[in-house]
CSV table of C-alpha atoms and ligand atoms in Angstrom, one decimal:
chain,number,residue,atom,x,y,z
K,1,MET,CA,-148.6,-84.2,-63.3
K,2,GLU,CA,-146.9,-81.4,-61.5
K,3,VAL,CA,-148.8,-79.3,-59.0
K,4,ILE,CA,-148.4,-75.8,-57.8
K,5,GLU,CA,-150.4,-74.8,-54.7
K,6,GLY,CA,-151.0,-71.3,-53.4
K,7,LYS,CA,-153.1,-68.2,-53.8
K,8,PHE,CA,-154.0,-67.6,-57.4
K,9,TYR,CA,-155.6,-64.9,-59.4
K,10,ILE,CA,-158.2,-66.9,-61.4
K,11,ASP,CA,-161.3,-65.6,-63.2
K,12,GLY,CA,-161.2,-62.2,-61.5
K,13,GLU,CA,-160.6,-63.3,-58.0
K,14,ILE,CA,-157.9,-64.3,-55.7
K,15,ARG,CA,-158.4,-67.8,-54.2
K,16,ALA,CA,-156.5,-70.7,-52.7
K,17,ALA,CA,-156.1,-73.4,-55.3
K,18,SER,CA,-153.8,-76.0,-56.8
K,19,ILE,CA,-153.1,-76.2,-60.4
K,20,GLY,CA,-152.0,-79.3,-62.3
K,21,ILE,CA,-149.5,-79.0,-65.1
K,22,GLU,CA,-148.5,-81.4,-67.8
K,23,GLU,CA,-145.9,-80.7,-70.5
K,24,GLY,CA,-145.9,-77.0,-69.4
K,25,ARG,CA,-149.6,-76.5,-69.9
K,26,ILE,CA,-152.2,-76.1,-67.2
K,27,VAL,CA,-154.5,-79.1,-67.3
K,28,LYS,CA,-156.5,-78.8,-64.1
K,29,ILE,CA,-157.5,-76.3,-61.5
K,30,GLY,CA,-158.8,-77.7,-58.2
K,31,LYS,CA,-158.2,-78.1,-54.5
K,32,ASN,CA,-155.5,-80.4,-53.0
K,33,LEU,CA,-154.6,-82.0,-56.3
K,34,THR,CA,-152.0,-84.7,-56.0
K,35,GLY,CA,-149.1,-85.1,-58.4
K,36,ASP,CA,-145.5,-86.3,-59.0
K,37,ARG,CA,-144.1,-83.0,-57.7
K,38,ILE,CA,-145.9,-80.4,-55.6
K,39,ILE,CA,-144.6,-76.9,-55.2
K,40,ARG,CA,-146.2,-74.8,-52.5
K,41,ILE,CA,-146.1,-71.0,-52.8
K,42,GLU,CA,-146.1,-69.7,-49.3
K,43,GLU,CA,-145.7,-65.9,-49.8
K,44,GLY,CA,-147.5,-63.7,-52.3
K,45,THR,CA,-150.2,-64.2,-55.0
K,46,VAL,CA,-149.7,-66.1,-58.2
K,47,PHE,CA,-150.7,-64.1,-61.4
K,48,PRO,CA,-150.3,-65.0,-65.0
K,49,SER,CA,-147.0,-63.5,-66.3
K,50,MET,CA,-147.0,-60.5,-68.6
K,51,VAL,CA,-147.1,-60.9,-72.4
K,52,ASP,CA,-145.2,-57.9,-73.7
K,53,MET,CA,-146.3,-57.4,-77.3
K,54,HIS,CA,-143.8,-54.7,-78.2
K,55,VAL,CA,-140.0,-54.9,-77.6
K,56,HIS,CA,-136.9,-54.2,-79.5
K,57,MET,CA,-134.1,-56.7,-78.5
K,58,ARG,CA,-131.9,-55.1,-81.2
K,59,GLU,CA,-130.5,-58.3,-82.7
K,60,PRO,CA,-129.3,-58.6,-85.4
K,61,GLY,CA,-127.4,-55.5,-86.1
K,62,TYR,CA,-127.4,-53.3,-82.9
K,63,ALA,CA,-126.3,-55.7,-80.2
K,64,TRP,CA,-124.2,-53.1,-78.5
K,65,LYS,CA,-127.5,-51.5,-77.3
K,66,GLU,CA,-129.2,-54.8,-76.2
K,67,ASP,CA,-129.3,-58.5,-77.3
K,68,PHE,CA,-131.7,-61.3,-76.8
K,69,GLU,CA,-129.8,-62.6,-73.8
K,70,SER,CA,-129.7,-59.3,-71.8
K,71,GLY,CA,-133.1,-58.2,-73.0
K,72,THR,CA,-134.9,-61.4,-72.2
K,73,LEU,CA,-133.1,-61.7,-68.8
K,74,SER,CA,-134.5,-58.2,-68.1
K,75,ALA,CA,-137.9,-59.4,-69.2
K,76,LEU,CA,-137.7,-62.4,-66.8
K,77,HIS,CA,-136.8,-60.2,-63.8
K,78,GLY,CA,-139.8,-58.0,-64.7
K,79,GLY,CA,-142.3,-60.9,-64.7
K,80,VAL,CA,-142.5,-61.0,-68.5
K,81,THR,CA,-142.5,-64.5,-70.0
K,82,PHE,CA,-143.3,-63.7,-73.6
K,83,VAL,CA,-141.9,-60.8,-75.7
K,84,LEU,CA,-142.8,-59.9,-79.3
K,85,ASP,CA,-139.7,-58.6,-81.0
K,86,MET,CA,-140.0,-55.7,-83.5
K,87,PRO,CA,-138.6,-55.9,-87.1
K,88,ASN,CA,-136.5,-52.7,-87.2
K,89,THR,CA,-133.2,-54.6,-86.9
K,90,LYS,CA,-130.3,-54.8,-89.3
K,91,PRO,CA,-131.2,-56.5,-91.6
K,92,PRO,CA,-134.9,-55.8,-91.0
K,93,VAL,CA,-137.2,-58.8,-90.7
K,94,ASP,CA,-138.7,-58.4,-94.2
K,95,SER,CA,-137.7,-61.6,-96.0
K,96,PRO,CA,-137.9,-65.3,-95.1
K,97,GLU,CA,-134.1,-65.4,-94.8
K,98,ASN,CA,-133.9,-62.5,-92.4
K,99,PHE,CA,-136.8,-63.9,-90.4
K,100,ARG,CA,-134.8,-67.2,-90.0
K,101,THR,CA,-131.7,-65.4,-89.0
K,102,LYS,CA,-133.5,-63.7,-86.1
K,103,LEU,CA,-135.2,-66.9,-85.2
K,104,LYS,CA,-131.9,-68.7,-84.9
K,105,ILE,CA,-130.3,-65.9,-82.8
K,106,ALA,CA,-133.3,-65.6,-80.5
K,107,SER,CA,-133.7,-69.3,-80.0
K,108,SER,CA,-130.1,-69.7,-78.8
K,109,LYS,CA,-130.1,-66.8,-76.4
K,110,SER,CA,-133.6,-66.1,-75.0
K,111,TYR,CA,-134.5,-66.7,-71.4
K,112,VAL,CA,-138.2,-66.2,-72.0
K,113,ASP,CA,-140.5,-67.3,-74.8
K,114,PHE,CA,-140.7,-65.0,-77.8
K,115,GLY,CA,-142.5,-64.1,-81.0
K,116,ILE,CA,-141.2,-62.3,-84.1
K,117,ALA,CA,-143.0,-59.5,-85.9
K,118,TYR,CA,-142.5,-59.2,-89.7
K,119,LEU,CA,-142.1,-55.8,-91.4
K,120,LEU,CA,-144.9,-55.1,-93.8
K,121,HIS,CA,-143.7,-52.6,-96.3
K,122,LYS,CA,-143.7,-54.7,-99.5
K,123,LYS,CA,-145.6,-57.6,-100.8
K,124,ILE,CA,-145.0,-60.8,-98.9
K,125,ASP,CA,-144.6,-64.4,-99.7
K,126,ARG,CA,-147.7,-66.2,-98.4
K,127,SER,CA,-145.7,-69.0,-96.9
K,128,ILE,CA,-143.9,-66.7,-94.5
K,129,ALA,CA,-147.2,-65.4,-93.2
K,130,GLU,CA,-147.7,-68.9,-91.8
K,131,GLU,CA,-144.5,-68.7,-89.8
K,132,VAL,CA,-144.6,-65.4,-88.1
K,133,THR,CA,-146.2,-64.2,-84.9
K,134,SER,CA,-147.4,-60.8,-86.1
K,135,PHE,CA,-146.9,-58.0,-88.6
K,136,LYS,CA,-145.7,-54.4,-88.1
K,137,ILE,CA,-146.3,-51.3,-90.2
K,138,TYR,CA,-144.4,-48.1,-89.7
K,139,MET,CA,-146.3,-45.1,-91.1
K,140,SER,CA,-143.6,-42.6,-90.2
K,141,GLU,CA,-139.9,-42.5,-90.0
K,142,THR,CA,-138.5,-43.4,-86.6
K,143,THR,CA,-135.4,-45.1,-85.3
K,144,ASN,CA,-133.7,-47.3,-87.9
K,145,VAL,CA,-136.8,-47.7,-90.2
K,146,ASP,CA,-138.4,-45.8,-93.1
K,147,PRO,CA,-142.1,-45.2,-93.4
K,148,VAL,CA,-144.3,-47.4,-95.6
K,149,ASN,CA,-146.0,-45.8,-98.6
K,150,TYR,CA,-149.4,-45.5,-96.8
K,151,LEU,CA,-151.3,-45.9,-100.1
K,152,MET,CA,-150.0,-49.4,-100.3
K,153,ILE,CA,-151.5,-50.4,-96.9
K,154,PRO,CA,-154.8,-51.8,-98.3
K,155,GLU,CA,-152.9,-54.1,-100.6
K,156,LEU,CA,-150.3,-55.1,-98.1
K,157,ILE,CA,-152.8,-56.3,-95.4
K,158,LYS,CA,-155.0,-58.3,-97.8
K,159,ASP,CA,-155.7,-61.8,-96.5
K,160,ILE,CA,-153.7,-61.4,-93.3
K,161,LYS,CA,-155.4,-62.9,-90.4
K,162,LYS,CA,-152.7,-62.3,-87.8
K,163,ASN,CA,-152.2,-59.3,-85.6
K,164,ILE,CA,-151.1,-56.2,-87.6
K,165,THR,CA,-149.5,-53.6,-85.3
K,166,VAL,CA,-149.2,-50.1,-86.7
K,167,HIS,CA,-146.8,-47.3,-85.6
K,168,ALA,CA,-149.4,-44.7,-86.3
K,169,GLU,CA,-147.8,-41.3,-86.9
K,170,PHE,CA,-148.5,-39.7,-90.3
K,171,GLN,CA,-145.3,-39.1,-92.1
K,172,GLU,CA,-146.3,-35.9,-93.9
K,173,CYS,CA,-147.4,-34.4,-90.7
K,174,VAL,CA,-144.2,-35.4,-88.9
K,175,GLN,CA,-142.2,-33.9,-91.8
K,176,LYS,CA,-144.1,-30.6,-91.7
K,177,SER,CA,-144.0,-30.3,-88.0
K,178,LYS,CA,-140.2,-30.6,-87.6
K,179,LYS,CA,-138.8,-28.1,-85.2
K,180,GLU,CA,-135.3,-27.4,-84.0
K,181,GLY,CA,-134.9,-27.4,-80.2
K,182,GLY,CA,-133.1,-29.4,-77.6
K,183,ASN,CA,-135.7,-30.4,-75.1
K,184,LEU,CA,-138.8,-32.6,-74.7
K,185,LEU,CA,-141.3,-29.8,-75.3
K,186,TYR,CA,-139.8,-29.3,-78.8
K,187,HIS,CA,-139.8,-33.0,-79.4
K,188,ASP,CA,-143.5,-33.1,-78.5
K,189,MET,CA,-144.2,-30.2,-80.8
K,190,SER,CA,-142.2,-31.7,-83.6
K,191,ARG,CA,-144.3,-34.9,-83.6
K,192,PRO,CA,-147.7,-33.6,-82.3
K,193,GLU,CA,-150.7,-35.6,-81.3
K,194,THR,CA,-152.4,-34.5,-84.5
K,195,CYS,CA,-149.9,-36.7,-86.5
K,196,GLU,CA,-151.1,-39.7,-84.6
K,197,VAL,CA,-154.8,-38.7,-85.1
K,198,MET,CA,-154.2,-38.3,-88.9
K,199,ALA,CA,-152.6,-41.7,-89.1
K,200,VAL,CA,-155.5,-43.5,-87.3
K,201,ARG,CA,-158.0,-41.6,-89.3
K,202,TYR,CA,-156.4,-42.8,-92.5
K,203,LEU,CA,-156.4,-46.4,-91.2
K,204,GLY,CA,-160.1,-45.9,-90.6
K,205,THR,CA,-160.6,-45.3,-94.3
K,206,VAL,CA,-158.8,-48.5,-95.1
K,207,GLY,CA,-161.5,-50.4,-93.4
K,208,GLY,CA,-161.5,-53.7,-91.6
K,209,SER,CA,-161.0,-53.9,-87.9
K,210,GLY,CA,-157.7,-55.7,-88.0
K,211,PHE,CA,-155.3,-53.0,-86.8
K,212,HIS,CA,-153.6,-52.8,-83.5
K,213,ILE,CA,-152.4,-49.2,-82.8
K,214,ALA,CA,-149.1,-49.3,-81.0
K,215,HIS,CA,-148.1,-46.9,-78.2
K,216,VAL,CA,-151.0,-44.4,-78.3
K,217,SER,CA,-149.9,-41.1,-76.9
K,218,SER,CA,-153.2,-39.2,-77.3
K,219,PRO,CA,-156.6,-39.6,-75.8
K,220,ASP,CA,-158.1,-38.6,-79.2
K,221,THR,CA,-156.4,-41.6,-80.8
K,222,VAL,CA,-157.9,-43.9,-78.1
K,223,GLU,CA,-161.4,-42.6,-79.0
K,224,LEU,CA,-160.9,-42.8,-82.8
K,225,SER,CA,-159.5,-46.3,-82.5
K,226,ARG,CA,-162.5,-47.3,-80.5
K,227,ILE,CA,-164.8,-45.9,-83.2
K,228,PHE,CA,-163.0,-47.8,-85.9
K,229,GLY,CA,-162.9,-51.0,-83.9
K,230,PHE,CA,-159.1,-51.1,-83.6
K,231,THR,CA,-157.3,-52.4,-80.5
K,232,LYS,CA,-154.8,-50.1,-78.9
K,233,GLU,CA,-151.8,-50.2,-76.6
K,234,VAL,CA,-150.3,-47.7,-74.3
K,235,THR,CA,-146.8,-47.7,-72.8
K,236,PRO,CA,-145.8,-47.2,-69.2
K,237,HIS,CA,-143.7,-44.2,-70.3
K,238,HIS,CA,-146.8,-42.4,-71.8
K,239,LEU,CA,-148.7,-43.3,-68.6
K,240,PHE,CA,-146.1,-42.4,-65.9
K,241,LEU,CA,-143.7,-40.0,-67.5
K,242,ASN,CA,-144.2,-36.7,-69.2
K,243,ARG,CA,-142.4,-34.0,-71.2
K,244,ASP,CA,-142.1,-31.7,-68.2
K,245,MET,CA,-139.9,-34.1,-66.2
K,246,ASP,CA,-136.2,-33.6,-66.0
K,247,LEU,CA,-135.3,-36.5,-68.3
K,248,GLY,CA,-133.5,-34.7,-71.1
K,249,SER,CA,-132.7,-37.0,-74.1
K,250,LEU,CA,-133.5,-40.1,-71.9
K,251,GLY,CA,-137.1,-39.2,-72.4
K,252,LYS,CA,-136.8,-38.7,-76.2
K,253,VAL,CA,-139.1,-41.3,-77.7
K,254,ASN,CA,-141.5,-41.7,-80.6
K,255,PRO,CA,-144.3,-40.9,-80.3
K,256,PRO,CA,-143.1,-38.2,-77.8
K,257,LEU,CA,-143.9,-37.9,-74.1
K,258,ARG,CA,-146.8,-35.4,-73.8
K,259,SER,CA,-147.9,-33.0,-71.1
K,260,PRO,CA,-148.8,-34.2,-67.5
K,261,PHE,CA,-152.4,-33.5,-68.3
K,262,ILE,CA,-152.4,-35.9,-71.3
K,263,SER,CA,-150.6,-38.7,-69.3
K,264,GLU,CA,-153.2,-38.3,-66.6
K,265,ARG,CA,-156.0,-38.6,-69.3
K,266,LEU,CA,-154.3,-41.8,-70.6
K,267,ARG,CA,-154.2,-43.2,-67.0
K,268,TYR,CA,-157.9,-42.4,-66.7
K,269,LEU,CA,-158.7,-44.1,-70.0
K,270,LEU,CA,-156.6,-47.2,-69.0
K,271,SER,CA,-158.3,-47.5,-65.6
K,272,SER,CA,-161.7,-47.1,-67.2
K,273,GLY,CA,-161.2,-50.0,-69.6
K,274,TYR,CA,-160.8,-48.0,-72.8
K,275,ILE,CA,-157.3,-49.3,-73.6
K,276,ASP,CA,-156.6,-53.0,-74.6
K,277,VAL,CA,-153.0,-53.5,-73.9
K,278,VAL,CA,-150.0,-52.1,-72.0
K,279,ALA,CA,-146.7,-52.9,-73.7
K,280,SER,CA,-143.3,-51.6,-72.9
K,281,ASP,CA,-142.0,-50.6,-76.4
K,282,HIS,CA,-138.6,-51.5,-74.8
K,283,SER,CA,-136.2,-49.6,-77.2
K,284,PRO,CA,-132.8,-49.1,-75.5
K,285,HIS,CA,-130.0,-46.9,-76.7
K,286,THR,CA,-126.7,-46.4,-74.9
K,287,LEU,CA,-126.0,-43.4,-72.7
K,288,GLU,CA,-123.3,-42.3,-75.1
K,289,GLU,CA,-125.8,-42.3,-78.0
K,290,LYS,CA,-128.2,-40.3,-75.8
K,291,SER,CA,-125.6,-37.7,-74.7
K,292,ASP,CA,-126.7,-35.0,-77.1
K,293,PHE,CA,-130.4,-34.2,-77.3
K,294,LYS,CA,-130.7,-33.3,-81.0
K,295,ALA,CA,-128.5,-36.2,-82.2
K,296,ALA,CA,-130.0,-38.7,-79.7
K,297,PRO,CA,-132.0,-41.6,-81.2
K,298,SER,CA,-135.5,-41.9,-79.9
K,299,GLY,CA,-136.3,-44.8,-77.6
K,300,LEU,CA,-136.0,-45.9,-74.0
K,301,PRO,CA,-135.8,-49.2,-72.1
K,302,GLY,CA,-138.8,-50.6,-70.2
K,303,VAL,CA,-139.3,-54.3,-70.4
K,304,GLU,CA,-138.1,-54.9,-66.8
K,305,THR,CA,-140.2,-52.2,-65.2
K,306,SER,CA,-143.6,-52.4,-66.9
K,307,LEU,CA,-145.3,-55.0,-64.7
K,308,PRO,CA,-143.7,-53.7,-61.5
K,309,LEU,CA,-145.0,-50.2,-62.3
K,310,LEU,CA,-148.5,-51.6,-63.1
K,311,PHE,CA,-148.6,-53.5,-59.8
K,312,GLN,CA,-147.5,-50.4,-58.0
K,313,ALA,CA,-150.3,-48.5,-59.8
K,314,TYR,CA,-152.7,-51.1,-58.5
K,315,LYS,CA,-151.3,-50.7,-54.9
K,316,ASP,CA,-151.7,-46.9,-55.3
K,317,SER,CA,-155.4,-47.4,-56.4
K,318,ILE,CA,-154.8,-46.1,-59.9
K,319,LEU,CA,-155.8,-49.4,-61.5
K,320,THR,CA,-157.9,-52.4,-60.6
K,321,LEU,CA,-156.5,-55.9,-60.7
K,322,ASP,CA,-159.1,-56.8,-63.3
K,323,VAL,CA,-157.8,-54.1,-65.7
K,324,LEU,CA,-154.2,-54.9,-64.9
K,325,VAL,CA,-154.5,-58.6,-65.8
K,326,LYS,CA,-156.5,-57.8,-68.9
K,327,VAL,CA,-154.1,-55.3,-70.4
K,328,ALA,CA,-150.8,-56.9,-69.4
K,329,MET,CA,-151.6,-60.6,-69.8
K,330,GLU,CA,-155.0,-61.7,-71.3
K,331,ARG,CA,-155.5,-59.3,-74.2
K,332,PRO,CA,-152.0,-59.4,-75.6
K,333,GLY,CA,-152.0,-63.2,-75.4
K,334,PHE,CA,-155.4,-63.3,-77.1
K,335,LEU,CA,-154.5,-60.7,-79.8
K,336,LEU,CA,-151.3,-62.6,-80.7
K,337,GLY,CA,-153.1,-66.0,-80.8
K,338,ILE,CA,-150.8,-67.7,-78.3
K,339,PRO,CA,-151.7,-69.8,-75.2
K,340,LYS,CA,-150.5,-67.4,-72.7
K,341,GLY,CA,-151.8,-64.7,-70.3
K,342,LYS,CA,-154.4,-66.6,-68.3
K,343,ILE,CA,-154.5,-69.1,-65.5
K,344,ALA,CA,-156.9,-71.6,-67.1
K,345,PRO,CA,-156.7,-75.1,-68.6
K,346,GLY,CA,-155.1,-75.2,-72.0
K,347,TYR,CA,-152.8,-72.2,-71.2
K,348,ASP,CA,-149.0,-72.3,-70.6
K,349,ALA,CA,-148.2,-72.4,-66.9
K,350,ASP,CA,-146.5,-69.0,-67.1
K,351,LEU,CA,-146.8,-67.5,-63.6
K,352,SER,CA,-145.4,-64.6,-61.6
K,353,VAL,CA,-145.5,-64.5,-57.8
K,354,ILE,CA,-146.2,-61.0,-56.5
K,355,ARG,CA,-146.2,-59.7,-53.0
K,356,LEU,CA,-147.4,-56.1,-52.6
K,357,SER,CA,-145.1,-55.4,-49.7
K,358,ASP,CA,-142.2,-56.0,-52.1
K,359,SER,CA,-142.4,-52.4,-53.4
K,360,ARG,CA,-139.0,-50.9,-54.0
K,361,ARG,CA,-137.4,-48.0,-55.8
K,362,ILE,CA,-136.4,-48.7,-59.4
K,363,LYS,CA,-132.7,-48.3,-59.8
K,364,SER,CA,-130.6,-48.4,-63.0
K,365,SER,CA,-128.0,-50.5,-61.1
K,366,ASP,CA,-130.6,-53.3,-60.4
K,367,MET,CA,-131.8,-53.5,-64.1
K,368,HIS,CA,-130.4,-56.2,-66.4
K,369,TYR,CA,-130.3,-54.0,-69.5
K,370,LYS,CA,-127.1,-53.7,-71.5
K,371,CYS,CA,-127.6,-49.9,-71.8
K,372,GLY,CA,-127.4,-49.6,-68.0
K,373,TRP,CA,-130.2,-47.0,-67.4
K,374,THR,CA,-133.9,-46.6,-66.9
K,375,PRO,CA,-136.0,-43.5,-67.3
K,376,PHE,CA,-138.1,-44.6,-64.3
K,377,GLU,CA,-135.2,-44.2,-61.9
K,378,ASN,CA,-136.4,-43.9,-58.2
K,379,MET,CA,-140.0,-44.5,-59.0
K,380,TRP,CA,-141.6,-47.4,-57.1
K,381,GLY,CA,-142.2,-50.8,-58.5
K,382,ILE,CA,-143.2,-54.3,-57.3
K,383,PHE,CA,-141.0,-57.0,-58.9
K,384,PRO,CA,-141.9,-60.7,-59.0
K,385,ARG,CA,-140.1,-63.0,-56.5
K,386,LYS,CA,-140.7,-66.1,-58.5
K,387,VAL,CA,-141.5,-66.6,-62.2
K,388,PHE,CA,-142.5,-69.9,-63.9
K,389,ILE,CA,-142.3,-70.5,-67.7
K,390,ARG,CA,-144.2,-73.5,-69.0
K,391,GLY,CA,-144.3,-74.9,-65.4
K,392,GLU,CA,-140.6,-74.5,-64.9
K,393,MET,CA,-139.3,-72.2,-62.2
K,394,ALA,CA,-137.3,-69.6,-64.1
K,395,LEU,CA,-136.8,-67.1,-61.4
K,396,ASP,CA,-136.6,-67.9,-57.7
K,397,ASN,CA,-136.2,-65.4,-54.9
K,398,PHE,CA,-135.4,-62.7,-57.5
K,399,GLU,CA,-132.6,-64.9,-59.1
K,400,GLU,CA,-132.8,-66.5,-62.5
K,401,THR,CA,-132.7,-70.3,-62.4
K,402,VAL,CA,-132.7,-71.1,-66.2
K,403,GLU,CA,-130.1,-70.6,-68.9
K,404,PRO,CA,-130.2,-68.5,-72.1
K,405,GLY,CA,-131.9,-70.6,-74.8
K,406,PHE,CA,-134.6,-71.8,-72.4
K,407,GLY,CA,-137.1,-69.6,-74.2
K,408,ILE,CA,-138.9,-70.9,-77.3
K,409,TYR,CA,-140.6,-69.4,-80.3
K,410,TYR,CA,-144.3,-69.1,-80.8
K,411,LYS,CA,-146.0,-68.3,-84.0
K,412,SER,CA,-149.6,-67.1,-83.8
K,413,ASN,CA,-152.2,-69.8,-84.1
K,414,ARG,CA,-154.3,-67.7,-86.3
F,501,LIG,O1,-138.8,-44.1,-79.9
F,501,LIG,C1,-138.8,-45.1,-80.7
F,501,LIG,N1,-137.8,-45.9,-80.7
F,501,LIG,N2,-139.9,-45.3,-81.5
F,501,LIG,C2,-139.9,-46.3,-82.4
F,501,LIG,O2,-140.9,-46.4,-83.1
F,501,LIG,C3,-138.7,-47.1,-82.6
F,501,LIG,C4,-137.9,-47.2,-81.3
F,501,LIG,C5,-136.5,-47.8,-81.5
F,501,LIG,O3,-136.4,-48.8,-82.2
F,501,LIG,O4,-135.6,-47.2,-81.0
F,502,LIG,ZN1,-141.4,-49.8,-80.9
């Protein structure tokens, strides 16, 4: 047995403990455990690492924007040890063959553990449902993907027990709302909150409580989702950025950044426990692609800054640790049906060591993204100094200590 000693966040409190690890899993939590190897964490507190259930690592098909190596190295530096990759790649993950292609690429290049979401827009082969981590439905057009025919949704989701994440903007509403204009206010008006509300309202008529609503950008959607029993995620950009900031096309994303008032309401709903998950929706594009507002594709990078921004929000008294650990670690791990997100026996020893005095300004030049920029430039974040994946030290003193290919695939155990 290997042992890690230090101060841990366990069951809602920070306490001195030692945890015993066998084959990457936590097997024991106690005091002064003995083992074959003992690592003592002297500085900082040990938290579970983040489970980011919404990223676009862009492979196959768009590797000039990001690839599994650069994207998961960024994740590791941001305290994220599991990423769920979205299916809007080229080819899209909508056949067993395309699923296997992505699995092969990701397995050879990932620094952190990963899952693969399967695009649900046509009838699926039952055997593939066994293999995947989660499903994704796009109800509206967005970057590199066409909308589903929403009338097919009841049929498509039949018998699926795994997480079904929905990009909930209503296509007809998006089409009718289109406006010409070269700034974030226009982008907000051309995909208004009402489109999100309409989509979630439709999902409510489909019934069941199986949907997970991706990147909510409206307090009304949070409330409606609660009524329908859906889980919901919010992104750091909808929490900490808004359409009035001087971001230009770097802030162009779907669903759009809203007003400062709305992002404040989302922060309030998050801190009050009304939102289940924070996920990055890491969706990088190059600066060149982003150079002209109207032509720019929607999407922005974020996998490296999500957890640092959340710990900074805790330090700034915007969030409690209890909420932080639930939304960034425990709930996403649970929703995906993977043994991650908690420091408890039976879970992977995926840990991040955080010291609150490590706050520093977020700089594009420090990020590990291929695209070379972050929309959170100059904001404050607290980055992990050490990260463990399945008990192995993967980042030490802010430097990676594992190789690409270290990360392994997890399907959902549902
Ligand atoms: O802004 C977005 N970008 N929204 C999406 O739904 C897709 C994403 C992308 O893949 O770039
Ligand atoms: Zn996305």
